Short mmCIF file of N, CA and C in Angstrom, two decimals:
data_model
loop_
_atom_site.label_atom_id
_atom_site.label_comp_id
_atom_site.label_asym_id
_atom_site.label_seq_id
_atom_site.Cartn_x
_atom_site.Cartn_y
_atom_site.Cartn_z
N UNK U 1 -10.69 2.88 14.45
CA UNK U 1 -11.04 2.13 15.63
C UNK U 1 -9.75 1.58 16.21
N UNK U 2 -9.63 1.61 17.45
CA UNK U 2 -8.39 1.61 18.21
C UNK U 2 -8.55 0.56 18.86
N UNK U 3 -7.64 -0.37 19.32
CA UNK U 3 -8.13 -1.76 20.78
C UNK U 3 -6.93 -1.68 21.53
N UNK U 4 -7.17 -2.25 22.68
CA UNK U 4 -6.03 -2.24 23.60
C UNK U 4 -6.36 -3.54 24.18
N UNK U 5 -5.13 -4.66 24.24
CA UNK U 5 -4.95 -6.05 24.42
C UNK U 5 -5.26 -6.20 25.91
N UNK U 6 -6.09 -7.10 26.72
CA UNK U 6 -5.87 -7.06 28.15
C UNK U 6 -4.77 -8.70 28.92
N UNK U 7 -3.79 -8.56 29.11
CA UNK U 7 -2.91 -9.40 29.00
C UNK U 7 -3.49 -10.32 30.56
N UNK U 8 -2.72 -11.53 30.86
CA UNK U 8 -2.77 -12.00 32.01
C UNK U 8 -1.03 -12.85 32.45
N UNK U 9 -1.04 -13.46 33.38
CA UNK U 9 0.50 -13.81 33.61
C UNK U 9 1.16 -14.46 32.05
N UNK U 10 2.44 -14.06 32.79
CA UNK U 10 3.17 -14.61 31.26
C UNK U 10 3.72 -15.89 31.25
N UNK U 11 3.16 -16.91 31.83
CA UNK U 11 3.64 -18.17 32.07
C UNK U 11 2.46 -18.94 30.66
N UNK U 12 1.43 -18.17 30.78
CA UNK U 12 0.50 -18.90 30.62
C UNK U 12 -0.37 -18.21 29.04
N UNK U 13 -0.76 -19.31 28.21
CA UNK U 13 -1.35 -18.57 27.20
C UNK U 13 -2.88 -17.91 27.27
N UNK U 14 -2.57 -16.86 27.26
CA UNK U 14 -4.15 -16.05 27.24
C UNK U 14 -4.95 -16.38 25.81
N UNK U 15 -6.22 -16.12 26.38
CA UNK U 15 -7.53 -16.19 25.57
C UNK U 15 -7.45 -14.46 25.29
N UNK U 16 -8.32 -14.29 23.80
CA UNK U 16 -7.93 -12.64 23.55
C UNK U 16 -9.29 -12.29 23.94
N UNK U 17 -8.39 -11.07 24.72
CA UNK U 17 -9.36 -10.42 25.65
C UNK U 17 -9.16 -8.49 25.06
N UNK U 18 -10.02 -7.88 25.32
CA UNK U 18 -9.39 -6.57 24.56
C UNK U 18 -10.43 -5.24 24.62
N UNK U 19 -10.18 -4.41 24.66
CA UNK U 19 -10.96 -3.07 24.56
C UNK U 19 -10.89 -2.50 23.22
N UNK U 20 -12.05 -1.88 22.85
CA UNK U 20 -12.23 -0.56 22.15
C UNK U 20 -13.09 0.67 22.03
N UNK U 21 -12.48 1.32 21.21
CA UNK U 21 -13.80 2.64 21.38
C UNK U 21 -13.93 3.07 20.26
N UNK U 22 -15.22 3.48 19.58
CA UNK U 22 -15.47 3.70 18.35
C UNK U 22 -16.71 4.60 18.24
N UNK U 23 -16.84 5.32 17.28
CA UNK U 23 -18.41 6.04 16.86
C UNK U 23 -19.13 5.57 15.91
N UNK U 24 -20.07 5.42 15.82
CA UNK U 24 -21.15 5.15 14.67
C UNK U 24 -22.10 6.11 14.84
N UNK U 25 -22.69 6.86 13.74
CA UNK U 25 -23.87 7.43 13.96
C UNK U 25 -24.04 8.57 14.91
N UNK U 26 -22.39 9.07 15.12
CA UNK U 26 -22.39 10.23 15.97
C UNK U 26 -22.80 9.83 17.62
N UNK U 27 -22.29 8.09 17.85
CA UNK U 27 -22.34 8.09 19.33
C UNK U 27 -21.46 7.16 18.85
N UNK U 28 -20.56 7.67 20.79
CA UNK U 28 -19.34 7.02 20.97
C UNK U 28 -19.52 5.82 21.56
N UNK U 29 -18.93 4.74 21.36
CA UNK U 29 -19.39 3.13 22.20
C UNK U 29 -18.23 2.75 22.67
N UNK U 30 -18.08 2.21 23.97
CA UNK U 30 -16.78 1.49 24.55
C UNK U 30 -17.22 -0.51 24.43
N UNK U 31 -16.50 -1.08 23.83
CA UNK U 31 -16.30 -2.19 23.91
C UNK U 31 -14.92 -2.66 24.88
N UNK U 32 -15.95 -3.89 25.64
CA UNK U 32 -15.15 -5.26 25.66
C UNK U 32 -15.65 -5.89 25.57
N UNK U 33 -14.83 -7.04 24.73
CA UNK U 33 -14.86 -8.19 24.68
C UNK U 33 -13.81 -9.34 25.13
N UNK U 34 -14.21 -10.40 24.73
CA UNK U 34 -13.98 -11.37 25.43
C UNK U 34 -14.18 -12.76 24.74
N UNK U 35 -13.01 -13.77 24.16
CA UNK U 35 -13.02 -15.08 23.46
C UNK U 35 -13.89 -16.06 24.87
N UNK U 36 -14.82 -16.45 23.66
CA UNK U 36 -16.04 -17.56 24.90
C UNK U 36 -14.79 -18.60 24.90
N UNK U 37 -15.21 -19.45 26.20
CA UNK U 37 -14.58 -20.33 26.67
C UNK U 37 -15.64 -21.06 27.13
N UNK U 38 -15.56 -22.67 26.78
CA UNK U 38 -16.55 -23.72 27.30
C UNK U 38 -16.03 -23.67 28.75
N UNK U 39 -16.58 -24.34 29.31
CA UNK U 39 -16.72 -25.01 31.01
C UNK U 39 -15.39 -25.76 30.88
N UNK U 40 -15.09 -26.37 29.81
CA UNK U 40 -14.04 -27.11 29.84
C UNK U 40 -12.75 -26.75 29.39
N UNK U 41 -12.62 -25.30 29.42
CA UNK U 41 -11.25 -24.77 28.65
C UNK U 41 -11.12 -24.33 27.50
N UNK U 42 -12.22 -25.19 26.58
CA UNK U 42 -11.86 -25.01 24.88
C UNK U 42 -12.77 -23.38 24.60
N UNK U 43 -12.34 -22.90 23.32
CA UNK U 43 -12.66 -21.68 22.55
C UNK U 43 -13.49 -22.27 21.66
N UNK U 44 -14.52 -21.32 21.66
CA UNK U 44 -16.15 -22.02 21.13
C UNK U 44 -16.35 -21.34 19.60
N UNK U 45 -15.30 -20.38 19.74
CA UNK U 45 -15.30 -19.27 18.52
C UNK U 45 -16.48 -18.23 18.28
N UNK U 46 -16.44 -17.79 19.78
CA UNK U 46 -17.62 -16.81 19.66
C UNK U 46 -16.96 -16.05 20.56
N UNK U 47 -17.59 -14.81 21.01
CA UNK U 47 -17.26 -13.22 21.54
C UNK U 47 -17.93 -12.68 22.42
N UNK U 48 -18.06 -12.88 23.59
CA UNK U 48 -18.76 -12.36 24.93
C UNK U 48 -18.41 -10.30 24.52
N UNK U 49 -19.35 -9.59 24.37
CA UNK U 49 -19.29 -8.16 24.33
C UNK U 49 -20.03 -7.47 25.27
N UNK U 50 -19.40 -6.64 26.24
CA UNK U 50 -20.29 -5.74 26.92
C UNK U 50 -20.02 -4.42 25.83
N UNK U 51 -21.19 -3.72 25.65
CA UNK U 51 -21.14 -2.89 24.64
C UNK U 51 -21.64 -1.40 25.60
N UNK U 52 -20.82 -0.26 25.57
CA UNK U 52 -21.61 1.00 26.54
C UNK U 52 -22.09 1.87 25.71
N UNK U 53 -22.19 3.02 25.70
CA UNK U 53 -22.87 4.38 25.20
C UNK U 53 -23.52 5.40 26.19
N UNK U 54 -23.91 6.19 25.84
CA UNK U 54 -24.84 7.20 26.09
C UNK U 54 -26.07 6.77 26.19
N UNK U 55 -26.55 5.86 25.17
CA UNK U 55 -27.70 5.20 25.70
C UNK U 55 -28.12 4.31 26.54
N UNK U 56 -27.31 3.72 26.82
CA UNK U 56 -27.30 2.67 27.62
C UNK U 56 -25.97 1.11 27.62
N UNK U 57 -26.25 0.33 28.22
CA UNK U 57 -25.32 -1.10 28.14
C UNK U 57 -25.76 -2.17 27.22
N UNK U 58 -25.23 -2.74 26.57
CA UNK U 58 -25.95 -4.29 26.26
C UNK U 58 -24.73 -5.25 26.35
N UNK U 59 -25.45 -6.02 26.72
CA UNK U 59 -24.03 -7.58 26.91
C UNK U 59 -24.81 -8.08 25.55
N UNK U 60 -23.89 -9.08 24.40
CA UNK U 60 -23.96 -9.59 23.64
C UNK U 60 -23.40 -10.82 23.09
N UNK U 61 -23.75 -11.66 22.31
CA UNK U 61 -22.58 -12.44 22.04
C UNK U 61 -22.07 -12.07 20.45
N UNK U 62 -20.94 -12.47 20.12
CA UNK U 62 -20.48 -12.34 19.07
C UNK U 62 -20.53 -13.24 17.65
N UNK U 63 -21.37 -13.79 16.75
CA UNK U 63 -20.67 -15.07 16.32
C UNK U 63 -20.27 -14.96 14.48
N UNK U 64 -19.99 -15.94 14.15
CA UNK U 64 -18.84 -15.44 12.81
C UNK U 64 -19.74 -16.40 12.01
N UNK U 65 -20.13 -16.29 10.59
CA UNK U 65 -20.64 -17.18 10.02
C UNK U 65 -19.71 -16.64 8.83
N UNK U 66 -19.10 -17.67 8.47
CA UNK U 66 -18.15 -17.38 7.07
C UNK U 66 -17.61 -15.98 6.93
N UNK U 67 -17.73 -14.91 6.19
CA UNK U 67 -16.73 -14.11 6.51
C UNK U 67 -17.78 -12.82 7.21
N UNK U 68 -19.13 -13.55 7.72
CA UNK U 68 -20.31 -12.17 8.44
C UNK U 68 -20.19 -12.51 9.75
N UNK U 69 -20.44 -11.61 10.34
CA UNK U 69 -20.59 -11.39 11.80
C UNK U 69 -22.25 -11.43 12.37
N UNK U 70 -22.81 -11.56 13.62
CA UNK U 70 -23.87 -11.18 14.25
C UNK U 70 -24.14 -11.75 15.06
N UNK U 71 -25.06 -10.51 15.74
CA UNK U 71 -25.33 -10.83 17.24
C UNK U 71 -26.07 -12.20 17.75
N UNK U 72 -25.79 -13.25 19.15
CA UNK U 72 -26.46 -13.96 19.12
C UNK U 72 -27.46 -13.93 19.41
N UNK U 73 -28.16 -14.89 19.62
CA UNK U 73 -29.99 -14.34 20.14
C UNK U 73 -29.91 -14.85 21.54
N UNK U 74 -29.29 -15.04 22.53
CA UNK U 74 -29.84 -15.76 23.66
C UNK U 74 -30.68 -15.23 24.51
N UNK U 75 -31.27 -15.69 25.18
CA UNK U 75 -32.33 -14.99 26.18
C UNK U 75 -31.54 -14.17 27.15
N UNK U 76 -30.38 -13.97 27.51
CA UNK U 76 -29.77 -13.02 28.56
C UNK U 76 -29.75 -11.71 27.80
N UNK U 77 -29.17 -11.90 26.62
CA UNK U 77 -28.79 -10.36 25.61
C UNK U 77 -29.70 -9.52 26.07
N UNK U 78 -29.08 -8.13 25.96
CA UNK U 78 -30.07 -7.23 26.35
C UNK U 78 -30.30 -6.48 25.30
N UNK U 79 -31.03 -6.17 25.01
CA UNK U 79 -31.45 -5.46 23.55
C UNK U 79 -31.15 -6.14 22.47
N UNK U 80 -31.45 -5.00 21.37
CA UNK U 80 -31.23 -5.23 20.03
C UNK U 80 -29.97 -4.33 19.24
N UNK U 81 -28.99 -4.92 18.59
CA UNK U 81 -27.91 -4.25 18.65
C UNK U 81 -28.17 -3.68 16.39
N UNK U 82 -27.96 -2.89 16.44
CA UNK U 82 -27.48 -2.75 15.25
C UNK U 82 -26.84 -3.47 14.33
N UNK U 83 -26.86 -4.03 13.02
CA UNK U 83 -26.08 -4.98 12.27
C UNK U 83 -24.72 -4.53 11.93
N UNK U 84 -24.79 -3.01 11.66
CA UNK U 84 -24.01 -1.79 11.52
C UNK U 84 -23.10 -1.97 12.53
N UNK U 85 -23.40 -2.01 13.79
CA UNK U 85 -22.26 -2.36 14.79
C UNK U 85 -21.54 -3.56 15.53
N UNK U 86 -22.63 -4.44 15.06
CA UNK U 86 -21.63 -5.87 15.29
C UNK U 86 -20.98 -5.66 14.06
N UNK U 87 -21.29 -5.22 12.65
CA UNK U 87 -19.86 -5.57 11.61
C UNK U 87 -19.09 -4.40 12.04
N UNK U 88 -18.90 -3.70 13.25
CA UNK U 88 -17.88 -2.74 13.26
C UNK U 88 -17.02 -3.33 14.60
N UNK U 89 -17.98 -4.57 15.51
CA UNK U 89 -17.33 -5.09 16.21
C UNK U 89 -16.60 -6.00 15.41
N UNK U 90 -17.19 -6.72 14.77
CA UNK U 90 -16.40 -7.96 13.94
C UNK U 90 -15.49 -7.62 13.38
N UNK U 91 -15.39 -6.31 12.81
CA UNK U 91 -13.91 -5.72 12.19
C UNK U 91 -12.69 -5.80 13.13
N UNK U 92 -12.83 -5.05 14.22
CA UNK U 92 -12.01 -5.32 15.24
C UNK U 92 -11.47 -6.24 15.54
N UNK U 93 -12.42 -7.73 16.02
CA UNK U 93 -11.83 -8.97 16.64
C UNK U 93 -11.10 -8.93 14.78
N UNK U 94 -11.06 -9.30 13.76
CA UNK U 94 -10.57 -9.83 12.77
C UNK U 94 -9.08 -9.23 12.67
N UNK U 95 -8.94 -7.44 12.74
CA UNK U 95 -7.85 -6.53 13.01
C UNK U 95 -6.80 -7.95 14.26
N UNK U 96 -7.60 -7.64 15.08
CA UNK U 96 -7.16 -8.16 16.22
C UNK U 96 -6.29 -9.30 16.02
N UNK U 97 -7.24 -10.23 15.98
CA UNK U 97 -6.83 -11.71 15.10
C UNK U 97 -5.62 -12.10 14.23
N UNK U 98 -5.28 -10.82 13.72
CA UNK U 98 -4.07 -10.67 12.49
C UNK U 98 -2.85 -10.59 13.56
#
């Protein structure tokens, strides 16, 4: 699994923002994501994901409970995501993270 950093001016410290692309299950998925940000600036420690495929889109959230990952439940999410692939998203942000 590969990511590519999405930068913003260099004056200023960015929130990690980032792409990837990966297969599971013999379908290819493009991620981005995106570090949540409150209304007020701060990092909430969660993961805004638009997730693509062949099958379709889902927006998701990301969240970390000790060293597991999974999807949040909010009423916007669209579908139901695999557990299988949020821990293949969560691998990433952690890669990332390093």
């Amino acid at each position: 699994m590969d990511f590519q950093l999405v930068t913003g001016r260099p004056d200023i410290t960015d929130h990690l923002v980032f792409t990837t692309t990966f297969t599971h299950n013999d379908v290819f998925y493009k991620a981005a994501l995106a570090e949540s940000i409150s209304w007020e600036g701060h990092l909430i420690g969660t993961y805004d994901v638009l997730l693509q495929s062949g099958r379709g889109t889902q927006r998701l959230t990301l969240i970390k409970y000790g060293e597991h990952w999974r999807a949040g439940d909010e009423i916007e999410q669209i579908g139901i995501i695999q557990q299988e692939v949020v821990d293949l998203l969560g691998a990433v942000v952690n890669r990332v993270r390093r």
